Amino acid sequence: MLKSKTFLKKTRAGGVMKIVREHYLRDDIGCGAPGCTACGRAHEEPALELQPQDLASSLCPQPHYLLPDTNVLLHQIDVLEDPAIRNVIVLQTVLQEVRNRSAPVYKRIRDVTSNQEKHFYTFTNEHHRETYIEQEQGENANDRNDRAIRVAAKWYNEHLKKMSADNQLQVIFITNDRKNKEKAVEEGIPAFTCEEYVKSLTANPELIDRLACLSEEGNEIESGKIIFSEHLPLSKLQQGIKSGTYLQGTFRASRENYLEATVWIHGDTEENKEILLQGLKHLNRAIHEDIVAVELLPKSQWVAPSSVVLQDEGQNEDDVEKEEERERLLKTTVSEKMLKPTGRVVGIIKRNWRPYCGMLSKSDIKESRRHLFTPADKRIPRIRIETRQASTLEGRRIIVAIDGWPRNSRYPNGHFVKNLGDVGEKETETEVLLLEHDVPHQPFSQAVLSFLPKMPWSITEKDMKNREDLRHLCVCSVDPPGCTDIDDALHCRELENGNLEVGVHIADVSHFIRPGNALDQESARRGTTVYLCEKRIDMVPDLLSSNLCSLRCDVDRLAFSCIWEMKHNAEILKTRFIKSIINSKASLTYAEAQMRIDSTTMNDDITTSLRALNKLAKILKKRRIEKGALTLSSPEVRFHMDSETHDPVDLQTKELRETNSMVEEFMLLANVSVAKKIYEEFSEHALLRKHPAPPPSNYEILVKAAKSKNLEIKTDTAKSLADSLDRAESSTFPYLNTLLRILATRCMMQAVYFCSGMDNDFHHYGLASPIYTHFTSPIRRYADIIVHRLLAVAIGADCTYPELTDKHKLADICKNLNFRHKMAQYAQRASVAFHTQLFFKSKGIVSEEAYILFVRKNAIVVLIPKYGLEGTVFFEEKDKPKPRLIYDDEIPSLKIEDTVFHVFDKVKVKIMLDSSNLQHQKIRMSLVEPQIPGISISNMDLNEPEKKKMKLEK
């Protein structure tokens, strides 16, 4: 049966176009119930169960299926995902609405419907002859869809009666819309709200905790003092943004101070790019990463970023007076140039909430169901949830979702989603850090794995097409110990004309991952391999990363080679790019390669090749540094794991050898050479990487710190910065130069991927290169796969495809890659922090030398070189008399009683694991030297955290 609609549309050119929309209706669409004679064989594989017995509902004792409306699917997805909820009919109308309103929920519901154990059935009611309805005159789209859902529910109940005379099966309509429910009941459809139905499931009381707490904002203020001002409606916000009254931007909460945040303003405006917000009322219920509208305050109300470190630790949920007292702490008299544009949130344009990991802070009130949840991410406020299983969840990592934030509540409301496991357990904490940093870590699906080559795999004649055979060359790889995903290999040999031939050979991953298939889409989504302390989350399946693409020794492998002809002074004469086949002669570690270079007895081909490469690398590095490339420093740590328990038994800073630098130089050279080639060929859609120059204000802390040690750091260009860092030496304080370089690293901007057609600033500040890209690590970075594809097209070794030459699609890819790389970095840091805690848990209390990196109003941030560990020493503690603190931002310095601390001062600190707060176990540092009465700790105070813990456990 065919329904068609015809209407006329005016074109831009002024013509009239006739549009005919055809809508096909069928009567062979199955209902999903097994054994349904009325449907015949309309559905080969019934999704619903014949006699659903699993749910004992006091409201509906007989067997039934559930049919939820759109809002239930959107807001109660956590309930629907629970294993207890089965046999659900998802209507096409509902699915389409969900798809338009929330992509993440749509994906989750698709995953549930594909899980056969859940027995969810998608019914295409919009194409079924008996359930399709047309929009009536005067009826809006929303009301039409509500009616379509009721029509389908009614049809189902009548249809199921035809199965057999004694059939008791019912379809229950679940809706939270009061009017829709009333109409359904009038029409004879059994209907309940989600809350009514879930509370009727007496055998599954834990489901109540997963209910989203939903109430209209207007009805929320029943009791309690109104704390926050009302959010303006979207229409007013859009008008205000258009007229310039309000500014739109991304809300970024502070990790160190819960009463402070910044809003990064969208658009190209240079003025007021970053707006500072201070105080609860100005933050006005915005949550980290929300898109908000802010109003700029008059200049007389502008404030400076606070140097106070404040954590929200109060137990009383609504103690607003205390907050106001804390807000006064933030206000200090500062020079006018320190003041920043300051504003307040007037409305929310888009909420970017996600499920949050953390722990339950059980209420002190006995039998209370209302408790506060403390997220692991300190930028997220605590969330009030209702749960009956508080005793079970205490001491466990759980996931909670936010439902809303009323104006009269100090905290947002939310609901329990999932129990992850005991706090402190390695598996649980690893899961938490992966979830918190949005790292895709589920096993690769069958759809993805189906695109892998069939084993046993070997190189065929077809693979050799457009490829050069380089198996005769003496190629070797140099990597960290235990590396199985070997991306790159090198060779160097002397040519007959006396010049050198140098080759960088990169795994040809793009040969195996073809554009657009499921494997390619999953690799693009993941964006990067994530390296944690004891595991890695691969971007591509293991068969590729550790086997077929890994350039292991003594096996034939497909590669993409960048080959230069050079003089002995590293001057490049010729560059060529070829797809190749190589056979690596050795897989060496950095230490093994260094040993060969330094050996007086070894003179084989591999060693000769390494020595020549090392010599060239030194020349290349010197040349780069002369151009203004920066040599910065960041303390990297390496854990030595116990072979049985996999717990860290030792913690050291990583030792860097000449060979690390050797490999790095040739990778940089290959990346620059490829960047030039792909930009030359594709000026509008080359995927490049840039490193913006930091704004001068970023360097303030570095310049002041150096000045305090009578050193001058110039920051007008990268070259002047590099030169002044080289000159900043102290014969009495050799570690000072390293500290300055660590501090300089903190001043840098993030390097980012971009599409050449969408930007005109290509410069890489840190490398002092006018153009740069990533080509050398396609096993672990998706950007390199795109670059390989561009280069392959440029040299005629592969064909192009539409998305590759679409600069907007490429810009979207870059946006995702930048996000994934940033999150991977944060996840790696979190993994190091957790393993550091495990190390000090077994090590006990340690006393070590440290250097001050930053001074704050009430604390100093120190670096311990031995462990590459950074931590904060606080000088104000609860229940202890406050010391006399004088903070000077200009020098910067902090005077405590009669002792003055400057940046880079040497101190001695005690390091211990503080488990007194299970929410955030942390490395606690206390001052040992210099001795300050009442501040520095002596050996008598070492067991204090343990005492505190025992007190908590009583």
PDB file of C-alpha atoms in Angstrom, residues 638-881:
ATOM      1  CA  ARG A 638      59.335   3.927  34.863  1.00  0.00           C
ATOM      2  CA  PHE A 639      57.885   1.328  37.214  1.00  0.00           C
ATOM      3  CA  HIS A 640      59.579  -1.998  37.843  1.00  0.00           C
ATOM      4  CA  MET A 641      56.797  -4.536  38.321  1.00  0.00           C
ATOM      5  CA  ASP A 642      56.736  -7.658  40.451  1.00  0.00           C
ATOM      6  CA  SER A 643      56.522 -10.609  38.023  1.00  0.00           C
ATOM      7  CA  GLU A 644      53.872 -12.376  40.164  1.00  0.00           C
ATOM      8  CA  THR A 645      51.611  -9.645  41.572  1.00  0.00           C
ATOM      9  CA  HIS A 646      52.325  -6.987  38.883  1.00  0.00           C
ATOM     10  CA  ASP A 647      52.587  -4.426  41.708  1.00  0.00           C
ATOM     11  CA  PRO A 648      55.259  -1.730  41.369  1.00  0.00           C
ATOM     12  CA  VAL A 649      58.378  -2.609  43.381  1.00  0.00           C
ATOM     13  CA  ASP A 650      60.574   0.256  42.206  1.00  0.00           C
ATOM     14  CA  LEU A 651      60.041   3.690  40.720  1.00  0.00           C
ATOM     15  CA  GLN A 652      62.725   5.544  38.751  1.00  0.00           C
ATOM     16  CA  THR A 653      62.922   8.392  36.273  1.00  0.00           C
ATOM     17  CA  LYS A 654      63.518   7.131  32.739  1.00  0.00           C
ATOM     18  CA  GLU A 655      67.097   7.265  31.517  1.00  0.00           C
ATOM     19  CA  LEU A 656      67.469   8.769  28.048  1.00  0.00           C
ATOM     20  CA  ARG A 657      70.363   7.611  25.840  1.00  0.00           C
ATOM     21  CA  GLU A 658      71.907   8.962  22.649  1.00  0.00           C
ATOM     22  CA  THR A 659      69.992   6.301  20.701  1.00  0.00           C
ATOM     23  CA  ASN A 660      66.658   7.763  21.886  1.00  0.00           C
ATOM     24  CA  SER A 661      67.694  11.034  20.303  1.00  0.00           C
ATOM     25  CA  MET A 662      69.005   9.241  17.181  1.00  0.00           C
ATOM     26  CA  VAL A 663      65.656   7.584  16.427  1.00  0.00           C
ATOM     27  CA  GLU A 664      63.773  10.794  17.275  1.00  0.00           C
ATOM     28  CA  GLU A 665      65.832  12.893  14.806  1.00  0.00           C
ATOM     29  CA  PHE A 666      65.059  10.625  11.849  1.00  0.00           C
ATOM     30  CA  MET A 667      61.385  10.374  12.780  1.00  0.00           C
ATOM     31  CA  LEU A 668      61.203  14.194  12.888  1.00  0.00           C
ATOM     32  CA  LEU A 669      62.986  14.424   9.526  1.00  0.00           C
ATOM     33  CA  ALA A 670      60.592  11.893   7.946  1.00  0.00           C
ATOM     34  CA  ASN A 671      57.561  13.745   9.353  1.00  0.00           C
ATOM     35  CA  VAL A 672      58.760  17.096   7.968  1.00  0.00           C
ATOM     36  CA  SER A 673      59.612  15.569   4.535  1.00  0.00           C
ATOM     37  CA  VAL A 674      56.173  13.907   4.290  1.00  0.00           C
ATOM     38  CA  ALA A 675      54.390  17.089   5.452  1.00  0.00           C
ATOM     39  CA  LYS A 676      56.016  19.057   2.603  1.00  0.00           C
ATOM     40  CA  LYS A 677      55.088  16.388   0.048  1.00  0.00           C
ATOM     41  CA  ILE A 678      51.407  16.006   1.009  1.00  0.00           C
ATOM     42  CA  TYR A 679      50.933  19.794   1.284  1.00  0.00           C
ATOM     43  CA  GLU A 680      52.540  20.263  -2.134  1.00  0.00           C
ATOM     44  CA  GLU A 681      50.094  17.711  -3.580  1.00  0.00           C
ATOM     45  CA  PHE A 682      46.980  18.548  -1.480  1.00  0.00           C
ATOM     46  CA  SER A 683      47.184  22.196  -0.427  1.00  0.00           C
ATOM     47  CA  GLU A 684      43.546  22.206   0.753  1.00  0.00           C
ATOM     48  CA  HIS A 685      43.290  18.868   2.553  1.00  0.00           C
ATOM     49  CA  ALA A 686      46.628  17.812   3.981  1.00  0.00           C
ATOM     50  CA  LEU A 687      46.430  16.600   7.586  1.00  0.00           C
ATOM     51  CA  LEU A 688      49.162  18.533   9.418  1.00  0.00           C
ATOM     52  CA  ARG A 689      50.235  19.161  13.005  1.00  0.00           C
ATOM     53  CA  LYS A 690      50.986  22.567  14.471  1.00  0.00           C
ATOM     54  CA  HIS A 691      52.238  23.838  17.792  1.00  0.00           C
ATOM     55  CA  PRO A 692      51.024  27.413  18.443  1.00  0.00           C
ATOM     56  CA  ALA A 693      53.371  29.898  20.091  1.00  0.00           C
ATOM     57  CA  PRO A 694      52.271  30.522  23.705  1.00  0.00           C
ATOM     58  CA  PRO A 695      50.878  33.967  24.561  1.00  0.00           C
ATOM     59  CA  PRO A 696      53.447  36.101  26.477  1.00  0.00           C
ATOM     60  CA  SER A 697      51.362  35.842  29.681  1.00  0.00           C
ATOM     61  CA  ASN A 698      52.042  32.072  29.762  1.00  0.00           C
ATOM     62  CA  TYR A 699      55.715  32.761  30.422  1.00  0.00           C
ATOM     63  CA  GLU A 700      55.176  35.025  33.441  1.00  0.00           C
ATOM     64  CA  ILE A 701      55.756  32.245  35.976  1.00  0.00           C
ATOM     65  CA  LEU A 702      58.968  31.110  34.195  1.00  0.00           C
ATOM     66  CA  VAL A 703      60.401  34.624  33.868  1.00  0.00           C
ATOM     67  CA  LYS A 704      59.642  35.474  37.520  1.00  0.00           C
ATOM     68  CA  ALA A 705      61.085  32.179  38.758  1.00  0.00           C
ATOM     69  CA  ALA A 706      64.328  32.698  36.802  1.00  0.00           C
ATOM     70  CA  LYS A 707      64.529  36.325  37.982  1.00  0.00           C
ATOM     71  CA  SER A 708      64.364  35.153  41.609  1.00  0.00           C
ATOM     72  CA  LYS A 709      67.628  33.265  40.887  1.00  0.00           C
ATOM     73  CA  ASN A 710      69.134  36.338  39.090  1.00  0.00           C
ATOM     74  CA  LEU A 711      68.718  34.761  35.650  1.00  0.00           C
ATOM     75  CA  GLU A 712      67.092  36.313  32.582  1.00  0.00           C
ATOM     76  CA  ILE A 713      64.792  34.282  30.322  1.00  0.00           C
ATOM     77  CA  LYS A 714      63.855  35.900  27.000  1.00  0.00           C
ATOM     78  CA  THR A 715      60.607  34.701  25.454  1.00  0.00           C
ATOM     79  CA  ASP A 716      60.059  36.917  22.398  1.00  0.00           C
ATOM     80  CA  THR A 717      60.906  34.030  20.000  1.00  0.00           C
ATOM     81  CA  ALA A 718      61.478  30.279  20.341  1.00  0.00           C
ATOM     82  CA  LYS A 719      65.137  30.865  19.439  1.00  0.00           C
ATOM     83  CA  SER A 720      65.656  33.463  22.194  1.00  0.00           C
ATOM     84  CA  LEU A 721      63.897  31.169  24.690  1.00  0.00           C
ATOM     85  CA  ALA A 722      66.093  28.209  23.660  1.00  0.00           C
ATOM     86  CA  ASP A 723      69.266  30.332  23.888  1.00  0.00           C
ATOM     87  CA  SER A 724      68.409  31.855  27.265  1.00  0.00           C
ATOM     88  CA  LEU A 725      67.569  28.373  28.627  1.00  0.00           C
ATOM     89  CA  ASP A 726      70.994  27.193  27.431  1.00  0.00           C
ATOM     90  CA  ARG A 727      72.646  30.136  29.226  1.00  0.00           C
ATOM     91  CA  ALA A 728      70.655  29.669  32.450  1.00  0.00           C
ATOM     92  CA  GLU A 729      73.272  27.572  34.227  1.00  0.00           C
ATOM     93  CA  SER A 730      74.396  27.686  37.847  1.00  0.00           C
ATOM     94  CA  SER A 731      77.666  26.078  38.933  1.00  0.00           C
ATOM     95  CA  THR A 732      76.401  25.763  42.518  1.00  0.00           C
ATOM     96  CA  PHE A 733      72.946  24.434  41.454  1.00  0.00           C
ATOM     97  CA  PRO A 734      73.315  22.103  38.425  1.00  0.00           C
ATOM     98  CA  TYR A 735      69.671  20.871  38.593  1.00  0.00           C
ATOM     99  CA  LEU A 736      68.382  24.450  38.117  1.00  0.00           C
ATOM    100  CA  ASN A 737      68.541  24.217  34.305  1.00  0.00           C
ATOM    101  CA  THR A 738      66.403  21.050  34.304  1.00  0.00           C
ATOM    102  CA  LEU A 739      63.856  22.761  36.594  1.00  0.00           C
ATOM    103  CA  LEU A 740      63.666  25.757  34.266  1.00  0.00           C
ATOM    104  CA  ARG A 741      63.064  23.458  31.287  1.00  0.00           C
ATOM    105  CA  ILE A 742      60.327  21.587  33.231  1.00  0.00           C
ATOM    106  CA  LEU A 743      58.702  24.932  34.017  1.00  0.00           C
ATOM    107  CA  ALA A 744      59.066  26.046  30.376  1.00  0.00           C
ATOM    108  CA  THR A 745      57.212  22.855  29.305  1.00  0.00           C
ATOM    109  CA  ARG A 746      54.269  23.945  31.500  1.00  0.00           C
ATOM    110  CA  CYS A 747      54.095  27.266  29.637  1.00  0.00           C
ATOM    111  CA  MET A 748      53.598  25.564  26.253  1.00  0.00           C
ATOM    112  CA  MET A 749      50.373  25.258  24.295  1.00  0.00           C
ATOM    113  CA  GLN A 750      49.031  21.885  23.194  1.00  0.00           C
ATOM    114  CA  ALA A 751      50.152  20.726  19.725  1.00  0.00           C
ATOM    115  CA  VAL A 752      47.133  19.946  17.528  1.00  0.00           C
ATOM    116  CA  TYR A 753      46.166  18.270  14.245  1.00  0.00           C
ATOM    117  CA  PHE A 754      44.475  20.458  11.636  1.00  0.00           C
ATOM    118  CA  CYS A 755      43.432  20.459   7.995  1.00  0.00           C
ATOM    119  CA  SER A 756      45.599  22.709   5.777  1.00  0.00           C
ATOM    120  CA  GLY A 757      42.553  24.151   3.986  1.00  0.00           C
ATOM    121  CA  MET A 758      40.981  25.312   7.273  1.00  0.00           C
ATOM    122  CA  ASP A 759      43.965  27.184   8.760  1.00  0.00           C
ATOM    123  CA  ASN A 760      46.787  29.432   7.630  1.00  0.00           C
ATOM    124  CA  ASP A 761      49.187  29.142  10.582  1.00  0.00           C
ATOM    125  CA  PHE A 762      51.184  25.926  10.068  1.00  0.00           C
ATOM    126  CA  HIS A 763      54.191  26.699  12.272  1.00  0.00           C
ATOM    127  CA  HIS A 764      55.403  24.182  14.851  1.00  0.00           C
ATOM    128  CA  TYR A 765      56.836  26.351  17.645  1.00  0.00           C
ATOM    129  CA  GLY A 766      58.580  23.616  19.676  1.00  0.00           C
ATOM    130  CA  LEU A 767      60.346  22.098  16.649  1.00  0.00           C
ATOM    131  CA  ALA A 768      60.948  25.464  14.931  1.00  0.00           C
ATOM    132  CA  SER A 769      59.575  23.930  11.728  1.00  0.00           C
ATOM    133  CA  PRO A 770      57.358  25.804   9.233  1.00  0.00           C
ATOM    134  CA  ILE A 771      55.409  22.579   8.500  1.00  0.00           C
ATOM    135  CA  TYR A 772      54.981  19.257  10.289  1.00  0.00           C
ATOM    136  CA  THR A 773      52.809  16.146  10.367  1.00  0.00           C
ATOM    137  CA  HIS A 774      52.733  12.639  11.845  1.00  0.00           C
ATOM    138  CA  PHE A 775      53.737   9.783   9.539  1.00  0.00           C
ATOM    139  CA  THR A 776      55.913   7.476  11.645  1.00  0.00           C
ATOM    140  CA  SER A 777      53.489   5.695  14.023  1.00  0.00           C
ATOM    141  CA  PRO A 778      50.448   4.373  12.121  1.00  0.00           C
ATOM    142  CA  ILE A 779      50.027   1.338  14.444  1.00  0.00           C
ATOM    143  CA  ARG A 780      49.248   3.644  17.347  1.00  0.00           C
ATOM    144  CA  ARG A 781      47.979   6.901  15.785  1.00  0.00           C
ATOM    145  CA  TYR A 782      45.098   7.236  13.329  1.00  0.00           C
ATOM    146  CA  ALA A 783      46.439  10.598  12.049  1.00  0.00           C
ATOM    147  CA  ASP A 784      49.384   8.717  10.535  1.00  0.00           C
ATOM    148  CA  ILE A 785      47.020   6.355   8.668  1.00  0.00           C
ATOM    149  CA  ILE A 786      45.338   9.359   6.982  1.00  0.00           C
ATOM    150  CA  VAL A 787      48.783  10.824   6.171  1.00  0.00           C
ATOM    151  CA  HIS A 788      49.853   7.438   4.664  1.00  0.00           C
ATOM    152  CA  ARG A 789      46.737   7.463   2.471  1.00  0.00           C
ATOM    153  CA  LEU A 790      47.442  11.030   1.289  1.00  0.00           C
ATOM    154  CA  LEU A 791      51.076  10.192   0.557  1.00  0.00           C
ATOM    155  CA  ALA A 792      50.115   6.968  -1.277  1.00  0.00           C
ATOM    156  CA  VAL A 793      47.791   8.957  -3.552  1.00  0.00           C
ATOM    157  CA  ALA A 794      50.512  11.617  -4.031  1.00  0.00           C
ATOM    158  CA  ILE A 795      53.019   9.021  -5.323  1.00  0.00           C
ATOM    159  CA  GLY A 796      50.404   7.049  -7.301  1.00  0.00           C
ATOM    160  CA  ALA A 797      50.605   3.945  -5.086  1.00  0.00           C
ATOM    161  CA  ASP A 798      46.923   3.957  -4.059  1.00  0.00           C
ATOM    162  CA  CYS A 799      43.637   5.483  -5.131  1.00  0.00           C
ATOM    163  CA  THR A 800      41.811   8.313  -3.391  1.00  0.00           C
ATOM    164  CA  TYR A 801      38.274   8.302  -1.923  1.00  0.00           C
ATOM    165  CA  PRO A 802      35.772  11.189  -1.379  1.00  0.00           C
ATOM    166  CA  GLU A 803      36.291  11.700   2.390  1.00  0.00           C
ATOM    167  CA  LEU A 804      40.065  12.054   1.899  1.00  0.00           C
ATOM    168  CA  THR A 805      39.604  15.192  -0.182  1.00  0.00           C
ATOM    169  CA  ASP A 806      36.795  16.728   1.891  1.00  0.00           C
ATOM    170  CA  LYS A 807      38.365  19.349   4.144  1.00  0.00           C
ATOM    171  CA  HIS A 808      35.292  19.555   6.423  1.00  0.00           C
ATOM    172  CA  LYS A 809      35.344  15.790   7.041  1.00  0.00           C
ATOM    173  CA  LEU A 810      39.097  16.006   7.653  1.00  0.00           C
ATOM    174  CA  ALA A 811      38.569  18.864  10.140  1.00  0.00           C
ATOM    175  CA  ASP A 812      36.059  16.656  12.038  1.00  0.00           C
ATOM    176  CA  ILE A 813      38.607  13.814  12.117  1.00  0.00           C
ATOM    177  CA  CYS A 814      41.226  16.252  13.494  1.00  0.00           C
ATOM    178  CA  LYS A 815      38.831  17.434  16.208  1.00  0.00           C
ATOM    179  CA  ASN A 816      38.264  13.857  17.396  1.00  0.00           C
ATOM    180  CA  LEU A 817      41.989  13.026  17.207  1.00  0.00           C
ATOM    181  CA  ASN A 818      42.915  16.078  19.293  1.00  0.00           C
ATOM    182  CA  PHE A 819      40.349  15.080  21.923  1.00  0.00           C
ATOM    183  CA  ARG A 820      41.479  11.419  21.976  1.00  0.00           C
ATOM    184  CA  HIS A 821      45.166  12.359  22.260  1.00  0.00           C
ATOM    185  CA  LYS A 822      44.458  14.737  25.129  1.00  0.00           C
ATOM    186  CA  MET A 823      42.385  12.109  26.961  1.00  0.00           C
ATOM    187  CA  ALA A 824      45.060   9.430  26.376  1.00  0.00           C
ATOM    188  CA  GLN A 825      47.631  11.763  27.925  1.00  0.00           C
ATOM    189  CA  TYR A 826      45.441  12.340  30.985  1.00  0.00           C
ATOM    190  CA  ALA A 827      44.692   8.601  31.321  1.00  0.00           C
ATOM    191  CA  GLN A 828      48.428   7.826  31.218  1.00  0.00           C
ATOM    192  CA  ARG A 829      49.085  10.405  33.950  1.00  0.00           C
ATOM    193  CA  ALA A 830      46.264   8.953  36.069  1.00  0.00           C
ATOM    194  CA  SER A 831      47.737   5.464  35.637  1.00  0.00           C
ATOM    195  CA  VAL A 832      51.162   6.723  36.788  1.00  0.00           C
ATOM    196  CA  ALA A 833      49.521   8.437  39.784  1.00  0.00           C
ATOM    197  CA  PHE A 834      47.679   5.240  40.789  1.00  0.00           C
ATOM    198  CA  HIS A 835      50.792   3.057  40.479  1.00  0.00           C
ATOM    199  CA  THR A 836      52.749   5.650  42.438  1.00  0.00           C
ATOM    200  CA  GLN A 837      50.175   5.265  45.222  1.00  0.00           C
ATOM    201  CA  LEU A 838      50.587   1.466  45.103  1.00  0.00           C
ATOM    202  CA  PHE A 839      54.359   1.898  45.299  1.00  0.00           C
ATOM    203  CA  PHE A 840      54.231   4.121  48.395  1.00  0.00           C
ATOM    204  CA  LYS A 841      51.576   1.900  49.972  1.00  0.00           C
ATOM    205  CA  SER A 842      54.139  -0.929  50.051  1.00  0.00           C
ATOM    206  CA  LYS A 843      57.138   1.349  50.609  1.00  0.00           C
ATOM    207  CA  GLY A 844      55.740   3.072  53.685  1.00  0.00           C
ATOM    208  CA  ILE A 845      56.896   6.555  54.676  1.00  0.00           C
ATOM    209  CA  VAL A 846      59.848   8.023  52.779  1.00  0.00           C
ATOM    210  CA  SER A 847      61.845  11.215  53.249  1.00  0.00           C
ATOM    211  CA  GLU A 848      63.354  12.783  50.085  1.00  0.00           C
ATOM    212  CA  GLU A 849      64.887  15.975  48.716  1.00  0.00           C
ATOM    213  CA  ALA A 850      62.591  18.133  46.577  1.00  0.00           C
ATOM    214  CA  TYR A 851      62.560  21.422  44.684  1.00  0.00           C
ATOM    215  CA  ILE A 852      59.765  24.000  44.723  1.00  0.00           C
ATOM    216  CA  LEU A 853      58.068  24.377  41.294  1.00  0.00           C
ATOM    217  CA  PHE A 854      55.281  26.795  42.295  1.00  0.00           C
ATOM    218  CA  VAL A 855      54.294  28.747  45.378  1.00  0.00           C
ATOM    219  CA  ARG A 856      50.610  29.171  46.170  1.00  0.00           C
ATOM    220  CA  LYS A 857      48.805  31.239  48.807  1.00  0.00           C
ATOM    221  CA  ASN A 858      48.601  28.364  51.268  1.00  0.00           C
ATOM    222  CA  ALA A 859      50.847  25.686  49.751  1.00  0.00           C
ATOM    223  CA  ILE A 860      53.988  24.881  47.760  1.00  0.00           C
ATOM    224  CA  VAL A 861      54.116  22.511  44.775  1.00  0.00           C
ATOM    225  CA  VAL A 862      57.317  20.450  44.785  1.00  0.00           C
ATOM    226  CA  LEU A 863      59.119  18.049  42.451  1.00  0.00           C
ATOM    227  CA  ILE A 864      61.067  15.063  43.786  1.00  0.00           C
ATOM    228  CA  PRO A 865      63.759  14.323  41.161  1.00  0.00           C
ATOM    229  CA  LYS A 866      64.466  10.780  42.404  1.00  0.00           C
ATOM    230  CA  TYR A 867      60.915   9.621  41.604  1.00  0.00           C
ATOM    231  CA  GLY A 868      59.914  12.252  39.022  1.00  0.00           C
ATOM    232  CA  LEU A 869      57.026  12.868  41.406  1.00  0.00           C
ATOM    233  CA  GLU A 870      55.128  16.117  41.882  1.00  0.00           C
ATOM    234  CA  GLY A 871      53.016  16.934  44.923  1.00  0.00           C
ATOM    235  CA  THR A 872      51.595  19.725  47.070  1.00  0.00           C
ATOM    236  CA  VAL A 873      52.651  20.568  50.615  1.00  0.00           C
ATOM    237  CA  PHE A 874      49.748  22.347  52.366  1.00  0.00           C
ATOM    238  CA  PHE A 875      50.390  24.739  55.258  1.00  0.00           C
ATOM    239  CA  GLU A 876      46.830  25.077  56.484  1.00  0.00           C
ATOM    240  CA  GLU A 877      45.209  22.002  57.966  1.00  0.00           C
ATOM    241  CA  LYS A 878      41.820  21.448  59.518  1.00  0.00           C
ATOM    242  CA  ASP A 879      41.759  21.418  63.330  1.00  0.00           C
ATOM    243  CA  LYS A 880      45.247  22.959  63.528  1.00  0.00           C
ATOM    244  CA  PRO A 881      46.157  26.572  64.366  1.00  0.00           C
TER     245      PRO A 881
END
